[in-house]
Coordinates of C-alpha atoms and ligand atoms in Angstrom, one line a residue:
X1 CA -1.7 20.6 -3.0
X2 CA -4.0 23.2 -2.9
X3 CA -4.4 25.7 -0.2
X4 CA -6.5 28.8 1.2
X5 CA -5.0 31.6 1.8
X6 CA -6.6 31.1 5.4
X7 CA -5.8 27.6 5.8
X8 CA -2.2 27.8 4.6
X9 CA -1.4 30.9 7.6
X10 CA -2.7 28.2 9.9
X11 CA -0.7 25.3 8.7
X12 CA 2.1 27.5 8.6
X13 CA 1.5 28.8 12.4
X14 CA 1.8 25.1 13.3
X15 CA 4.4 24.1 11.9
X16 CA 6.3 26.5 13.6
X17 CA 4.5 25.5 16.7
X18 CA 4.9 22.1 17.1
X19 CA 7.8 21.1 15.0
X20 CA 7.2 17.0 16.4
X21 CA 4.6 16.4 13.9
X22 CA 6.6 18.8 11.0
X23 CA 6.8 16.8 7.8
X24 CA 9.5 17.2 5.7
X25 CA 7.7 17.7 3.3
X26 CA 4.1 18.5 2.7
X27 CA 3.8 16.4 -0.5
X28 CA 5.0 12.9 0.7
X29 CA 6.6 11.2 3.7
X30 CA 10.3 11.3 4.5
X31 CA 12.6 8.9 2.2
X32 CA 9.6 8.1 0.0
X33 CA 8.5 9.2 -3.3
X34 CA 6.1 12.5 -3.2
X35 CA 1.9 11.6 -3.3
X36 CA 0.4 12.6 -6.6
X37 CA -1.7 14.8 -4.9
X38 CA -2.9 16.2 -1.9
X39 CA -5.8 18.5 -1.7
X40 CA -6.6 20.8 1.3
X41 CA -10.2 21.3 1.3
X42 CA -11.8 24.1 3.5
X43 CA -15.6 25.0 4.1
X44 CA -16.5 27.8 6.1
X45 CA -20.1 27.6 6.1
X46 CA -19.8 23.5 7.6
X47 CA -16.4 24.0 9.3
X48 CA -15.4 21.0 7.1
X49 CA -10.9 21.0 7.5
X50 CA -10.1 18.3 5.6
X51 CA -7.3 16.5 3.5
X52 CA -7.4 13.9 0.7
X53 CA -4.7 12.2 0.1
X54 CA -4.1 10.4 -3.4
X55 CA -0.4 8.4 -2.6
X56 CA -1.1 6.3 -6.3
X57 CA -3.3 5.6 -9.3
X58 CA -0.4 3.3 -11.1
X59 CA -3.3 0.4 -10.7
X60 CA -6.3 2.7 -10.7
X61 CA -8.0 5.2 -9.0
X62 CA -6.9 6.0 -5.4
X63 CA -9.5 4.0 -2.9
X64 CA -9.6 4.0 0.6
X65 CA -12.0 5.3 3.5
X66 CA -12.8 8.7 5.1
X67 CA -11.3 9.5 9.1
X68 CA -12.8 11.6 11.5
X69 CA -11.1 12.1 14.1
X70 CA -9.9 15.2 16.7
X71 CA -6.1 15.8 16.4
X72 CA -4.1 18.2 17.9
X73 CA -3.0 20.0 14.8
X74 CA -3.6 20.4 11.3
X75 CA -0.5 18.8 10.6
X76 CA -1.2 15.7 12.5
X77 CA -4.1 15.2 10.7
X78 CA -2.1 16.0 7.3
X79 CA 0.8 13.3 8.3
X80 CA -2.6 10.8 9.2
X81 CA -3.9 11.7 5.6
X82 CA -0.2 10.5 3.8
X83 CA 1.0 8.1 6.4
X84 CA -2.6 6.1 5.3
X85 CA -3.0 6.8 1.7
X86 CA 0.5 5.2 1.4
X87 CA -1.0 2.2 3.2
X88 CA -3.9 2.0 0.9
X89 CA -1.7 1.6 -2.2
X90 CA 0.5 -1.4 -0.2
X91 CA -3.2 -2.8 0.7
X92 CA -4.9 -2.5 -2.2
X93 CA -1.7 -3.9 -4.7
X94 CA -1.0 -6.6 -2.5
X95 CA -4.7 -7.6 -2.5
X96 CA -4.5 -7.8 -6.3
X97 CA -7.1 -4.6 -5.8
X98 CA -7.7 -2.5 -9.7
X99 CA -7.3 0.9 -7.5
X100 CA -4.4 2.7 -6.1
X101 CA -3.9 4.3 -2.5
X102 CA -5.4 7.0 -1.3
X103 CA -7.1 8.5 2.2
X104 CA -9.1 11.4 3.4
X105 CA -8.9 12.8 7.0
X106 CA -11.7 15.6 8.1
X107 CA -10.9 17.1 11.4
X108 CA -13.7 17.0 13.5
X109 CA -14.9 20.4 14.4
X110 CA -14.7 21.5 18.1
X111 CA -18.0 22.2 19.4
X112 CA -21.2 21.6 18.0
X113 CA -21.8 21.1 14.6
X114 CA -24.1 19.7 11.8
X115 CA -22.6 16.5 10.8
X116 CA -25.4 15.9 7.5
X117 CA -23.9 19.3 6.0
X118 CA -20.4 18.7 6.8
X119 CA -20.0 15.3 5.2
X120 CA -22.1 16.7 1.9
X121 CA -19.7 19.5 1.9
X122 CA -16.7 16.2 2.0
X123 CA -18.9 15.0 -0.5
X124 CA -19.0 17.9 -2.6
X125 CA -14.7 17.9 -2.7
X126 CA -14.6 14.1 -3.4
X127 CA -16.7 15.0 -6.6
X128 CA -14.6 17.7 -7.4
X129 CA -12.0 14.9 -8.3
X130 CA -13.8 13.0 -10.6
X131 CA -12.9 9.6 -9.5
X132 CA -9.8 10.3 -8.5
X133 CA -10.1 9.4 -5.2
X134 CA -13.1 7.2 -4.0
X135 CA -14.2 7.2 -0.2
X136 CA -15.9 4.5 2.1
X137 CA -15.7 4.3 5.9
X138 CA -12.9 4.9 8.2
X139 CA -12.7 5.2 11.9
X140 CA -15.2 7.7 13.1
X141 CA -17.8 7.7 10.2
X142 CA -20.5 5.3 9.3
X143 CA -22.6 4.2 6.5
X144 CA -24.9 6.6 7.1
X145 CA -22.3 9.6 6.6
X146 CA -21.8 7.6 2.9
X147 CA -25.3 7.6 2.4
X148 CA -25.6 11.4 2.9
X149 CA -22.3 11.6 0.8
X150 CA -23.8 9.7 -2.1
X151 CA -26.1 12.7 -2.8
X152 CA -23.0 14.3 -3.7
X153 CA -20.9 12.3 -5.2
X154 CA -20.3 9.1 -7.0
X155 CA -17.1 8.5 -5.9
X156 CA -18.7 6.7 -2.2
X157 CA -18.9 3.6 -1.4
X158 CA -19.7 1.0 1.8
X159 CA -23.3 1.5 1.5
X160 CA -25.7 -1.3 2.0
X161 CA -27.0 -3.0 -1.0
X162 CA -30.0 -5.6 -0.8
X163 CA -29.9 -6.0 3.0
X164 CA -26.5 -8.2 2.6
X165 CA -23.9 -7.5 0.2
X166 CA -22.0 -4.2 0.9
X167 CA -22.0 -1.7 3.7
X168 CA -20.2 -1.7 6.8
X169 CA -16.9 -2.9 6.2
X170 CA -15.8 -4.0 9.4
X171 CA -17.3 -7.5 10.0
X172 CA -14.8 -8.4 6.4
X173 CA -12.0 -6.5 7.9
X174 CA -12.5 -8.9 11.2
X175 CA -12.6 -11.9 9.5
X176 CA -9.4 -11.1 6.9
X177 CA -7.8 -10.9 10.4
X178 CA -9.2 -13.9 11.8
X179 CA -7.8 -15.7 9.1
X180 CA -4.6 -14.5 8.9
X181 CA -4.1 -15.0 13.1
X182 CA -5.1 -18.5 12.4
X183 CA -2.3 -18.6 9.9
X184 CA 0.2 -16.9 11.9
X185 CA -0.7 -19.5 15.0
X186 CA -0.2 -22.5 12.4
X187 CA 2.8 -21.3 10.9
X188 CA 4.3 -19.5 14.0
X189 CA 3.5 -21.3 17.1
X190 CA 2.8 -24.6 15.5
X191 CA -0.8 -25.1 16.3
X192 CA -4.2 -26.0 14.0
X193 CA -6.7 -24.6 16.7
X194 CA -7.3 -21.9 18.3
X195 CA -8.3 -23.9 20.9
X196 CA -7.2 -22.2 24.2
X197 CA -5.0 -20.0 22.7
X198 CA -5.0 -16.5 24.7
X199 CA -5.2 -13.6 22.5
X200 CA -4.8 -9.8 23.6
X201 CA -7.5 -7.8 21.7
X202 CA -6.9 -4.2 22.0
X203 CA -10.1 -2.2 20.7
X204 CA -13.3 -3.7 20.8
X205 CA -15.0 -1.2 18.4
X206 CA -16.3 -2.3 14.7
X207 CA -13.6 -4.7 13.5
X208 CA -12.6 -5.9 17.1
X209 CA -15.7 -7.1 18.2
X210 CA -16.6 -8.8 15.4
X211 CA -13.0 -10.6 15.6
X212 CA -13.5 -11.1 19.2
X213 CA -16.9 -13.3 18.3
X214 CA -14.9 -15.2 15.6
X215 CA -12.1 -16.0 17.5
X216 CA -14.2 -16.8 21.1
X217 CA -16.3 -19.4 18.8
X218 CA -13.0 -20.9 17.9
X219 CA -12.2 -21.5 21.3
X220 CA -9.7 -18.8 21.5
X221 CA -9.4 -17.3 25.6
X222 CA -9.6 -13.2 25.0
X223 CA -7.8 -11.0 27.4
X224 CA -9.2 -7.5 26.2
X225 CA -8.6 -3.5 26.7
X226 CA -10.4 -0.9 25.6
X227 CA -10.9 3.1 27.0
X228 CA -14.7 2.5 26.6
X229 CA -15.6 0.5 30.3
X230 CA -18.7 0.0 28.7
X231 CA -17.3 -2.3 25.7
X232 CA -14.5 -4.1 28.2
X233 CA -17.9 -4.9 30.1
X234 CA -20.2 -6.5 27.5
X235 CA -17.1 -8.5 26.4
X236 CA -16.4 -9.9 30.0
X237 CA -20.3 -10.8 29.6
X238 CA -20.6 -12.6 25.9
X239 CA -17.3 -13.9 25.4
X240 CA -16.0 -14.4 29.4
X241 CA -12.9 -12.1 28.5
X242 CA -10.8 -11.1 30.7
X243 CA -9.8 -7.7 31.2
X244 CA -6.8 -5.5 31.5
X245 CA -6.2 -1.7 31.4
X246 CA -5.8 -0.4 28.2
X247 CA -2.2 0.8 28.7
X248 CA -1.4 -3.1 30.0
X249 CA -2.7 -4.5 26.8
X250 CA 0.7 -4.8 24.9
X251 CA 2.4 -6.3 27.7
X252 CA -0.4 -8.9 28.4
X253 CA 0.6 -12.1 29.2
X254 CA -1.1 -13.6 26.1
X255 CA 0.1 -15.8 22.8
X256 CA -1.6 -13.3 20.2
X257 CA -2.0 -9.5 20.4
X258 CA -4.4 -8.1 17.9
X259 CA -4.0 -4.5 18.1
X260 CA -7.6 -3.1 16.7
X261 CA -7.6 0.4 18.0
X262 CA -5.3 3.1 16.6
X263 CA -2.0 3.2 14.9
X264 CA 1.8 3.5 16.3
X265 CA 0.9 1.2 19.0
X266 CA 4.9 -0.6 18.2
X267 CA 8.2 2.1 19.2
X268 CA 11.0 1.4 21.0
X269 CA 9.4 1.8 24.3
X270 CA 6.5 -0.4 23.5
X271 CA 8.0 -3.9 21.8
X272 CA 10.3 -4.7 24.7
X273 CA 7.1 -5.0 26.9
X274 CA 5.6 -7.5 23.8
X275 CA 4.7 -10.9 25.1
X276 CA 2.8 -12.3 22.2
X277 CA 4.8 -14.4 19.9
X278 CA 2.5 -13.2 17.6
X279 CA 1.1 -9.9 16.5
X280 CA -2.4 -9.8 14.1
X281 CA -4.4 -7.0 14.2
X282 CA -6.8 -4.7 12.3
X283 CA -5.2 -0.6 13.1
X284 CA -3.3 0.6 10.6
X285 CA 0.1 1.7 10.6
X286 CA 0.6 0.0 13.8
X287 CA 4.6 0.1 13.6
X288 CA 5.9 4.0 14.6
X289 CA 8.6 2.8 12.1
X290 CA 9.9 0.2 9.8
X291 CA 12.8 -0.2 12.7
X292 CA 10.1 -1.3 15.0
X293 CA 9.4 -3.9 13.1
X294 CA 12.9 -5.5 12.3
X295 CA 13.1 -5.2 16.4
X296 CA 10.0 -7.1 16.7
X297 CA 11.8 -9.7 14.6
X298 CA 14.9 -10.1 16.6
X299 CA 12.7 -10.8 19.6
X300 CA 11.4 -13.9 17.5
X301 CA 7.9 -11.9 17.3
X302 CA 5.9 -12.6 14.3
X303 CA 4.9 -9.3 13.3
X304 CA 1.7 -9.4 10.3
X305 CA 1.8 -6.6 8.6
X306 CA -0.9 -4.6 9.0
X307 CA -2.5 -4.3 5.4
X308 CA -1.6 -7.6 4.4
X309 CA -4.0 -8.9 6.7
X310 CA -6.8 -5.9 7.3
X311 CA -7.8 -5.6 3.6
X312 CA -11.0 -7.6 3.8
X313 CA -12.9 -3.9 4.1
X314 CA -11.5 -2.7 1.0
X315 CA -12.2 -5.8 -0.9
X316 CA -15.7 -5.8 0.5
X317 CA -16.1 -2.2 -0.5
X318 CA -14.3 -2.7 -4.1
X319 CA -16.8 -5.5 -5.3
X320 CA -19.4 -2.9 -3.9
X321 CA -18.4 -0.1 -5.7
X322 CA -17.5 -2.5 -9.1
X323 CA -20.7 -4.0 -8.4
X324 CA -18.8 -7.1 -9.0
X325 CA -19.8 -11.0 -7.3
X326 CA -21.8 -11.2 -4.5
X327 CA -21.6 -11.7 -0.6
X328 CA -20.2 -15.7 -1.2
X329 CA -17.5 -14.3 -3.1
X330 CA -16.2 -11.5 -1.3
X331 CA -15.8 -14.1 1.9
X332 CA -13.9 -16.3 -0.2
X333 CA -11.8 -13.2 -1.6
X334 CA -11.4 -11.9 2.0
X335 CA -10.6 -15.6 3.1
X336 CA -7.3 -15.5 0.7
X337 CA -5.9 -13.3 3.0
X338 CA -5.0 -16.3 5.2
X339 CA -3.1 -17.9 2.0
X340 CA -1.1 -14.7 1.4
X341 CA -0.2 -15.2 4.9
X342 CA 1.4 -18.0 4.0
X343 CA 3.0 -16.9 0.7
X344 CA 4.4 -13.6 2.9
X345 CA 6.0 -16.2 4.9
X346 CA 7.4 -18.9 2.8
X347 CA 9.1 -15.4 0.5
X348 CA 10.3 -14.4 3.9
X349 CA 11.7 -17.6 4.7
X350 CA 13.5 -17.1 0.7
X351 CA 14.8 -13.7 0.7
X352 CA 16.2 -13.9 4.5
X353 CA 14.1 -10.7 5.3
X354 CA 11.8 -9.8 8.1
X355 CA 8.2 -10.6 6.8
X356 CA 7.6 -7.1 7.7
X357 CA 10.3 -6.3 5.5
X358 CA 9.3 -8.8 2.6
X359 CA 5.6 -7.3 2.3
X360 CA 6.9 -3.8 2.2
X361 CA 8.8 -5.1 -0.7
X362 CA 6.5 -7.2 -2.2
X363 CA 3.7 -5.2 -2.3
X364 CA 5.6 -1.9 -4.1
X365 CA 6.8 -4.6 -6.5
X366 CA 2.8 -4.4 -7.2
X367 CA 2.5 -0.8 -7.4
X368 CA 1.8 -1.2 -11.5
X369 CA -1.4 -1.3 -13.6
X370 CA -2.7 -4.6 -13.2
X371 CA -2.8 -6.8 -16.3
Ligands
LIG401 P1 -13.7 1.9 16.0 O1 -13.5 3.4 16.2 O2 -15.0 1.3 15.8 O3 -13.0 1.1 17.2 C1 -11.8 1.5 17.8 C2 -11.9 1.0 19.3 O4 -10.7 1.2 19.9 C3 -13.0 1.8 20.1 O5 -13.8 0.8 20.9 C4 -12.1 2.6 21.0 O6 -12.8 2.9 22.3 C5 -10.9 1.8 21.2 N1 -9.7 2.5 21.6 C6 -9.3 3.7 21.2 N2 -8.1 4.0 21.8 C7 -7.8 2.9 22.6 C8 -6.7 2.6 23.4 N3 -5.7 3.4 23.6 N4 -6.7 1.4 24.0 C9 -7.7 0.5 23.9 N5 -8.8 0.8 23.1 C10 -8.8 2.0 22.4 O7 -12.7 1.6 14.8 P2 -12.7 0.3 13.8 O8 -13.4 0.6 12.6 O9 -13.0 -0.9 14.6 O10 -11.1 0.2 13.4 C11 -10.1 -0.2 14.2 C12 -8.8 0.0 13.5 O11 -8.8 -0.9 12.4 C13 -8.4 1.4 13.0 O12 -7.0 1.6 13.1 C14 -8.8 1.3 11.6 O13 -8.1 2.3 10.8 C15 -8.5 -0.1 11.2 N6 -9.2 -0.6 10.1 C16 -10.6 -0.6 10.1 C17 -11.2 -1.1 9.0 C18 -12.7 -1.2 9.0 O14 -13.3 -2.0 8.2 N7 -13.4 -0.6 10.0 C19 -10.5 -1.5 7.8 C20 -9.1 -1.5 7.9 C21 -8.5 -1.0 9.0

């Protein structure tokens, strides 16, 4: 890790501060191994605060997108930065991905600031690993921020290419879902069609309105939450959802939730109020812990984990960056997710463990150069 003198008296101020969100370690998560790296990069001319996260380059170089986001501390945002690149690397092996895991986190700036400069300073530090890392979209930046980026570095990726191939992730991340709740409803709750089954959508931002368009054209009844009244509204309009408050969303009397907002949405406080008999979204890390999902288990919840089924973004931006196939063929890559559904399950239904369980174990069996 590399550190400022100036940003290391912070950090150190808040770990004292808020001991909650104190790592154990600033170099990896608790029980796990250490990241390879983790850079601290600081800009006082931009305000840029950010953190890159490399978790593995054992298949290749560490891929995965670029958050901004407010958090509370610097250390939340640090735990953000590991907690995801570790994801990446279970994504990107068990979507038979060349890269490894990694993630960047920039903590947006209070008060005003210039956005262009701030992301070309990010994009100064992703250059400074020399393909280390590569970057795309995460929640809170957009293709243009990787456009400005790419004027910096080569290491970017998710930016439109010919009108059609490339760009915004989200619309592939939305249909890797789709595919695998379509799965999940076959497998699970013994049903071909979607056909009137009611699925609780929380987040109806990039990925969760594109999945609410695939799944209301499949017939599928939407009861939907988001903080933004403005979103909950146009959905009630175009897809007749219903709508709930967004802290009644996990309780919601519906067959499916598909949590597409933020992460930790499953703790002990939260899965008891689960009615879904199935659980399919797009966040990340959306269990607090790997105990949250064994007790989604025991409740007879199919839980799917969450970068088995959301990789259709990083294979979208992958082929992008590889400049590999076109728009045809990363559908039919991102429609495989909906196969590996099934394979999760049918290992699952071998080894005795929790599919939560299985794909954790299944996908580190992966964490090796590819052939
Ligand atoms: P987004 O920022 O476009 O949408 C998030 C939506 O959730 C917004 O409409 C927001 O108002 C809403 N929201 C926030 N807090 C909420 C709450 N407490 N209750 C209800 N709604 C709430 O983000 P995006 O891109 O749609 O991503 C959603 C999730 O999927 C994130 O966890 C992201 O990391 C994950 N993901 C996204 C990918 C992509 O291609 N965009 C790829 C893989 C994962």
């Amino acid at each position: 890790m590399t550190l400022s003198s100036e940003s290391s008296s912070e950090l150190i101020h808040a770990l004292r501060s808020d001991p909650a969100t104190l790592p154990t370690s600033l170099f990896g998560l608790p029980g796990e191994p250490p990241h390879e790296r983790v850079l601290l990069v600081a800009d006082e001319q931009t305000g840029l605060k950010a953190f890159i996260a490399v978790h593995s380059t054992a298949r290749g170089p560490a891929f995965g997108g670029c958050r901004f986001w407010r958090y509370d501390n610097e250390l939340a945002a640090l735990n953000d930065a590991l907690r995801l690149s570790q994801g990446m690397s279970l994504k990107n092996a068990l979507a038979d991905l060349p890269f490894g895991g990694g993630k960047a986190v920039i903590i947006k700036p209070a008060g005003e600031f210039d956005r262009p400069a701030l992301f070309s300073a990010f994009g100064r530090a992703v250059q400074s690993l020399s393909g280390v890392y590569i970057t795309a979209e995460d929640v809170g930046t957009t293709t243009d921020d990787m456009l400005g980026m790419r004027e910096h570095t080569a290491f970017v990726s998710g930016i439109p290419r010919d009108g059609s191939f490339g760009g915004d992730p989200s619309p592939k991340t939305a249909w890797g879902v789709f595919v695998a709740i379509k799965a999940g409803v076959r497998a699970h709750l013994q049903r071909d069609s979607l056909d009137g089954v009611r699925v609780g959508l929380q987040g109806l931002g990039a990925v969760g309105w594109h999945l609410a368009g695939f799944l209301h054209l499949e017939g599928a009844k939407l009861v939907v939450a988001d903080v933004d009244a403005g979103r909950v509204k146009r959905a009630q309009e175009v897809f007749n959802a219903d709508a709930v408050p967004a802290d009644e969303i996990i309780g919601a009397d519906v067959d499916v939730l598909a949590p597409c907002a933020l992460g930790a949405v499953f703790d002990e406080r939260s899965v008891p109020k689960v009615r879904a008999r199935l659980i399919g979204g797009a966040a990340n890390n959306q269990l607090a812990k790997p105990d949250d999902g064994d007790a989604l288990h025991q409740r007879g919840i199919l839980y799917l984990p969450d970068y088995l089924i959301n990789a259709g973004g990083i294979v979208s931006v992958a082929r992008e960056y590889r400049n590999e196939g076109d728009e045809q063929m990363v559908m039919a890559e991102v429609t495989r997710i909906g196969e590996r559904v099934d394979e999760l399950l049918q290992r699952a239904a071998s080894s005795g463990l929790p599919p939560a369980r299985e794909a954790d174990a299944w996908a580190r069996s992966k964490l090796v150069r590819p052939d």
